CSV table of C-alpha atoms in Angstrom, one decimal:
chain,number,residue,atom,x,y,z
A,1348,ALA,CA,0.0,0.0,0.0
A,1349,GLN,CA,1.1,3.5,-0.7
A,1350,SER,CA,1.0,6.4,1.8
A,1351,VAL,CA,2.1,10.0,2.1
A,1352,ALA,CA,2.9,12.0,5.2
A,1353,GLN,CA,3.0,15.8,5.5
A,1354,PRO,CA,4.3,16.2,9.1
A,1355,GLU,CA,3.4,19.9,9.4
A,1356,ASP,CA,-0.2,21.1,9.5
A,1357,GLN,CA,1.0,24.7,9.2
A,1358,VAL,CA,4.1,26.5,7.9
A,1359,ASN,CA,4.6,30.2,8.5
A,1360,VAL,CA,7.2,32.3,6.8
A,1361,ALA,CA,7.9,35.9,6.2
A,1362,GLU,CA,7.7,37.3,2.7
A,1363,GLY,CA,11.0,37.2,0.9
A,1364,ASN,CA,12.3,34.3,3.0
A,1365,PRO,CA,12.8,30.8,1.6
A,1366,LEU,CA,10.1,28.2,2.3
A,1367,THR,CA,10.0,24.5,2.6
A,1368,VAL,CA,6.9,22.3,2.9
A,1369,LYS,CA,7.8,18.7,3.8
A,1370,CYS,CA,6.5,15.4,2.4
A,1371,THR,CA,7.6,11.8,2.9
A,1372,TYR,CA,6.2,8.8,1.1
A,1373,SER,CA,6.0,5.0,1.2
A,1374,VAL,CA,5.5,2.8,-1.8
A,1375,SER,CA,6.6,-0.7,-2.7
A,1376,GLY,CA,8.0,0.3,-6.2
A,1377,ASN,CA,9.3,3.4,-7.8
A,1378,PRO,CA,7.2,6.4,-7.0
A,1379,TYR,CA,5.6,9.1,-9.1
A,1380,LEU,CA,5.3,12.2,-6.9
A,1381,PHE,CA,3.2,15.3,-7.3
A,1382,TRP,CA,2.6,18.6,-5.5
A,1383,TYR,CA,-0.7,20.4,-5.8
A,1384,VAL,CA,-1.9,23.7,-4.4
A,1385,GLN,CA,-5.4,24.7,-3.3
A,1386,TYR,CA,-6.7,28.2,-2.9
A,1387,PRO,CA,-9.9,28.8,-0.8
A,1388,ASN,CA,-13.0,27.3,-2.2
A,1389,ARG,CA,-11.2,25.9,-5.2
A,1390,GLY,CA,-10.1,22.6,-6.6
A,1391,LEU,CA,-6.5,21.5,-6.5
A,1392,GLN,CA,-4.0,22.8,-9.1
A,1393,PHE,CA,-1.0,20.9,-10.3
A,1394,LEU,CA,2.4,22.4,-9.3
A,1395,LEU,CA,5.1,19.9,-10.3
A,1396,LYS,CA,5.9,16.2,-10.5
A,1397,TYR,CA,8.8,13.8,-10.2
A,1398,ILE,CA,8.8,10.8,-12.5
A,1399,THR,CA,12.4,10.0,-13.2
A,1400,GLY,CA,15.7,11.8,-13.9
A,1401,ASP,CA,17.0,14.8,-12.0
A,1402,ASN,CA,16.2,14.8,-8.4
A,1403,LEU,CA,15.5,18.6,-8.4
A,1404,VAL,CA,12.3,19.4,-10.4
A,1405,LYS,CA,11.0,22.8,-11.2
A,1406,GLY,CA,7.4,23.7,-11.5
A,1407,SER,CA,4.9,26.6,-11.6
A,1408,TYR,CA,5.1,29.9,-9.8
A,1409,GLY,CA,8.8,29.5,-9.0
A,1410,PHE,CA,8.4,26.3,-6.9
A,1411,GLU,CA,10.7,23.4,-7.0
A,1412,ALA,CA,11.0,20.1,-5.2
A,1413,GLU,CA,13.8,17.7,-4.3
A,1414,PHE,CA,13.4,14.0,-4.6
A,1415,ASN,CA,15.5,12.1,-2.1
A,1416,LYS,CA,15.2,8.3,-2.5
A,1417,SER,CA,17.2,7.3,0.6
A,1418,GLN,CA,15.0,9.5,2.8
A,1419,THR,CA,11.8,8.8,0.8
A,1420,SER,CA,11.1,12.5,0.8
A,1421,PHE,CA,9.9,15.0,-1.7
A,1422,HIS,CA,10.0,18.5,-0.1
A,1423,LEU,CA,8.5,21.5,-1.8
A,1424,LYS,CA,10.7,24.6,-1.8
A,1425,LYS,CA,10.8,28.2,-3.0
A,1426,PRO,CA,13.8,30.6,-2.6
A,1427,SER,CA,11.7,33.7,-1.9
A,1428,ALA,CA,8.1,33.4,-0.6
A,1429,LEU,CA,5.3,35.7,-1.7
A,1430,VAL,CA,2.2,36.6,0.2
A,1431,SER,CA,0.2,35.2,-2.7
A,1432,ASP,CA,1.8,31.8,-2.1
A,1433,SER,CA,-0.4,31.5,1.0
A,1434,ALA,CA,-2.6,28.4,0.4
A,1435,LEU,CA,-3.1,24.7,1.2
A,1436,TYR,CA,-0.5,22.4,-0.3
A,1437,PHE,CA,-0.9,18.7,-1.0
A,1438,CYS,CA,1.7,16.1,-1.7
A,1439,ALA,CA,0.6,12.9,-3.6
A,1440,VAL,CA,2.2,9.6,-4.6
A,1441,ARG,CA,1.3,7.1,-7.2
A,1442,GLU,CA,3.0,3.8,-7.7
A,1443,ASN,CA,4.0,3.1,-11.3
A,1444,THR,CA,2.1,-0.1,-11.2
A,1445,ASN,CA,-1.1,1.3,-9.8
A,1446,ALA,CA,-2.7,2.5,-12.9
A,1447,GLY,CA,-3.6,6.1,-12.0
A,1448,LYS,CA,-4.7,6.0,-8.4
A,1449,SER,CA,-3.0,8.6,-6.2
A,1450,THR,CA,-2.8,8.8,-2.5
A,1451,PHE,CA,-2.7,12.3,-1.0
A,1452,GLY,CA,-1.3,13.7,2.2
A,1453,ASP,CA,-3.4,15.6,4.7
A,1454,GLY,CA,-2.2,18.9,3.4
A,1455,THR,CA,-0.1,21.8,4.8
A,1456,THR,CA,-1.3,25.3,5.2
A,1457,LEU,CA,1.3,27.8,4.1
A,1458,THR,CA,1.0,31.4,5.5
A,1459,VAL,CA,3.3,34.0,4.1
A,1460,LYS,CA,3.3,37.2,6.2
A,1461,PRO,CA,4.2,40.6,4.7
B,900,ASP,CA,-6.9,23.7,-21.2
B,901,VAL,CA,-8.7,20.7,-19.8
B,902,LYS,CA,-11.8,21.5,-17.9
B,903,VAL,CA,-13.4,19.5,-15.2
B,904,THR,CA,-16.8,20.9,-14.3
B,905,GLN,CA,-18.8,20.0,-11.3
B,906,SER,CA,-22.4,20.9,-11.6
B,907,SER,CA,-22.9,22.5,-8.2
B,908,ARG,CA,-20.6,24.6,-6.0
B,909,TYR,CA,-22.9,24.4,-3.0
B,910,LEU,CA,-25.6,21.9,-2.1
B,911,VAL,CA,-27.8,21.6,1.0
B,912,LYS,CA,-29.8,18.3,1.3
B,913,ARG,CA,-31.8,16.6,3.9
B,914,THR,CA,-31.0,13.4,5.7
B,915,GLY,CA,-32.2,10.4,3.8
B,916,GLU,CA,-32.4,12.1,0.4
B,917,LYS,CA,-30.8,10.6,-2.6
B,918,VAL,CA,-28.1,13.0,-3.9
B,919,PHE,CA,-26.4,13.2,-7.3
B,920,LEU,CA,-23.1,15.0,-7.8
B,921,GLU,CA,-22.2,15.4,-11.4
B,922,CYS,CA,-18.8,15.8,-13.0
B,923,VAL,CA,-18.0,16.4,-16.7
B,924,GLN,CA,-14.6,16.6,-18.4
B,925,ASP,CA,-14.0,17.9,-21.9
B,926,MET,CA,-10.6,16.3,-22.9
B,927,ASP,CA,-11.4,12.7,-23.5
B,928,HIS,CA,-9.7,11.5,-20.3
B,929,GLU,CA,-10.0,7.8,-19.5
B,930,ASN,CA,-9.6,8.1,-15.8
B,931,MET,CA,-12.0,9.8,-13.4
B,932,PHE,CA,-12.0,10.0,-9.7
B,933,TRP,CA,-14.2,11.2,-6.8
B,934,TYR,CA,-12.5,12.3,-3.6
B,935,ARG,CA,-13.9,13.9,-0.4
B,936,GLN,CA,-11.9,16.5,1.5
B,937,ASP,CA,-12.2,17.0,5.2
B,938,PRO,CA,-10.1,19.2,7.4
B,939,GLY,CA,-7.1,17.3,8.8
B,940,LEU,CA,-7.9,14.2,6.7
B,941,GLY,CA,-6.7,15.4,3.4
B,942,LEU,CA,-8.3,13.8,0.3
B,943,ARG,CA,-9.8,10.4,0.5
B,944,LEU,CA,-10.7,8.4,-2.6
B,945,ILE,CA,-14.3,7.3,-2.8
B,946,TYR,CA,-14.5,5.7,-6.2
B,947,PHE,CA,-12.7,5.8,-9.5
B,948,SER,CA,-13.2,4.7,-13.1
B,949,TYR,CA,-10.9,3.7,-15.9
B,950,ASP,CA,-13.4,3.5,-18.6
B,951,VAL,CA,-17.1,3.7,-19.5
B,952,LYS,CA,-19.3,1.5,-17.3
B,953,MET,CA,-16.2,0.5,-15.3
B,954,LYS,CA,-15.8,1.4,-11.6
B,955,GLU,CA,-13.5,0.6,-8.7
B,956,LYS,CA,-13.9,1.2,-5.0
B,957,GLY,CA,-11.5,3.6,-3.4
B,958,ASP,CA,-10.7,3.8,0.3
B,959,ILE,CA,-14.1,4.9,1.6
B,960,PRO,CA,-16.9,3.7,-0.7
B,961,GLU,CA,-19.5,3.0,2.0
B,962,GLY,CA,-22.7,4.9,1.5
B,963,TYR,CA,-21.7,5.9,-2.1
B,964,SER,CA,-22.2,4.6,-5.6
B,965,VAL,CA,-21.1,5.9,-9.0
B,966,SER,CA,-22.2,5.8,-12.6
B,967,ARG,CA,-20.2,6.3,-15.8
B,968,GLU,CA,-22.4,5.8,-18.8
B,969,LYS,CA,-20.4,8.2,-21.0
B,970,LYS,CA,-16.7,8.8,-21.1
B,971,GLU,CA,-17.0,12.4,-20.2
B,972,ARG,CA,-19.3,12.1,-17.2
B,973,PHE,CA,-18.8,10.5,-13.8
B,974,SER,CA,-21.6,10.8,-11.3
B,975,LEU,CA,-21.4,10.3,-7.5
B,976,ILE,CA,-24.5,9.1,-5.8
B,977,LEU,CA,-25.3,9.3,-2.1
B,978,GLU,CA,-28.0,6.6,-1.8
B,979,SER,CA,-29.4,8.0,1.5
B,980,ALA,CA,-27.6,11.1,2.6
B,981,SER,CA,-26.4,11.3,6.2
B,982,THR,CA,-24.9,14.2,8.2
B,983,ASN,CA,-21.5,12.5,8.3
B,984,GLN,CA,-21.4,12.9,4.5
B,985,THR,CA,-21.2,16.7,4.9
B,986,SER,CA,-18.0,17.5,3.1
B,987,MET,CA,-16.2,19.0,0.1
B,988,TYR,CA,-16.4,16.6,-2.9
B,989,LEU,CA,-13.7,16.9,-5.5
B,990,CYS,CA,-13.8,15.3,-9.0
B,991,ALA,CA,-10.6,14.7,-11.0
B,992,SER,CA,-9.7,13.3,-14.3
B,993,SER,CA,-6.5,12.2,-16.1
B,994,LEU,CA,-5.2,10.4,-19.2
B,995,SER,CA,-4.4,6.8,-18.8
B,996,ARG,CA,-0.7,7.2,-18.6
B,997,ASP,CA,0.4,7.1,-15.0
B,998,THR,CA,2.9,9.9,-15.2
B,999,LEU,CA,0.3,12.6,-15.8
B,1000,PRO,CA,-1.2,14.7,-13.0
B,1001,TYR,CA,-4.9,15.0,-12.3
B,1002,THR,CA,-7.1,17.9,-13.4
B,1003,PHE,CA,-9.5,18.8,-10.6
B,1004,GLY,CA,-12.9,20.4,-10.7
B,1005,SER,CA,-13.7,23.3,-8.3
B,1006,GLY,CA,-15.5,21.1,-5.9
B,1007,THR,CA,-19.0,20.8,-4.5
B,1008,ARG,CA,-19.5,21.7,-0.9
B,1009,LEU,CA,-22.3,19.4,0.4
B,1010,THR,CA,-24.2,20.0,3.6
B,1011,VAL,CA,-26.6,17.4,4.9
B,1012,VAL,CA,-29.0,18.6,7.5
C-alpha cells in the first residue's frame, strides 16, 4: 500500500524568506510524486511532479521540489516566498504499477506574512 | 486547457435524500475520480473509473455509488444522505498514462441537514 505524510499542518514564513513544505512517502515500487496547491473554495491545481531523472524538479510559480530516494522525501521549496503563495499544499504519490490511483497527504497550510 | 466541471458549487440536502453529484470533463480523459476532502484528513478516494461503465472502489466507498455511462461524465450518488457525508467533494480526471497529473474540478460543498 502507498502512503504520504506531511508532518506539518501549518508553515509560517515571512515574505522574501525561503520556504519548505515537507513530504515523505511510502511505496513498494518506484514512486511518481506530485505537488498540488489549493486556494480557498477551489479545486487543486498541479504544481510539479517527479517521475524520473534529475532529483530537483522545477514547477509553476517558482516552486521546486527535491526527490530524495534514501530519505523517501519530496519536499517543496521556494527561494523567496510571496504573500500570494499562502494556500493549502498537498503532496501525492502514485506507484508506477497502480494505474492512475494517487494517495494524498493531509495537506499543509502555508501562510506568508508581509 | 482541460476543464473538469462540477455541476454545483454548494448543495444543501436533507438526511435520507438521494443525492447526485455530477462531474464532466472535456478532454477525453480515460480516468475519473471522486474524492472527499475534510479538514485534517486530506483527500480520501471514494470511487474511480478507468473506462465507460467501469468502476472501482476507493478507500471509503461505503454509502456511495457511482455511474459512468459516458466517457466524459462521472456521477457520484449518495443513496441516502447522512450528516457524516457533509464534506467537500472533488472530482478529478487524467489520461491513462500514470505519469500525468490529475485535473480537478472546483469542488462541491455538500451540507446534509
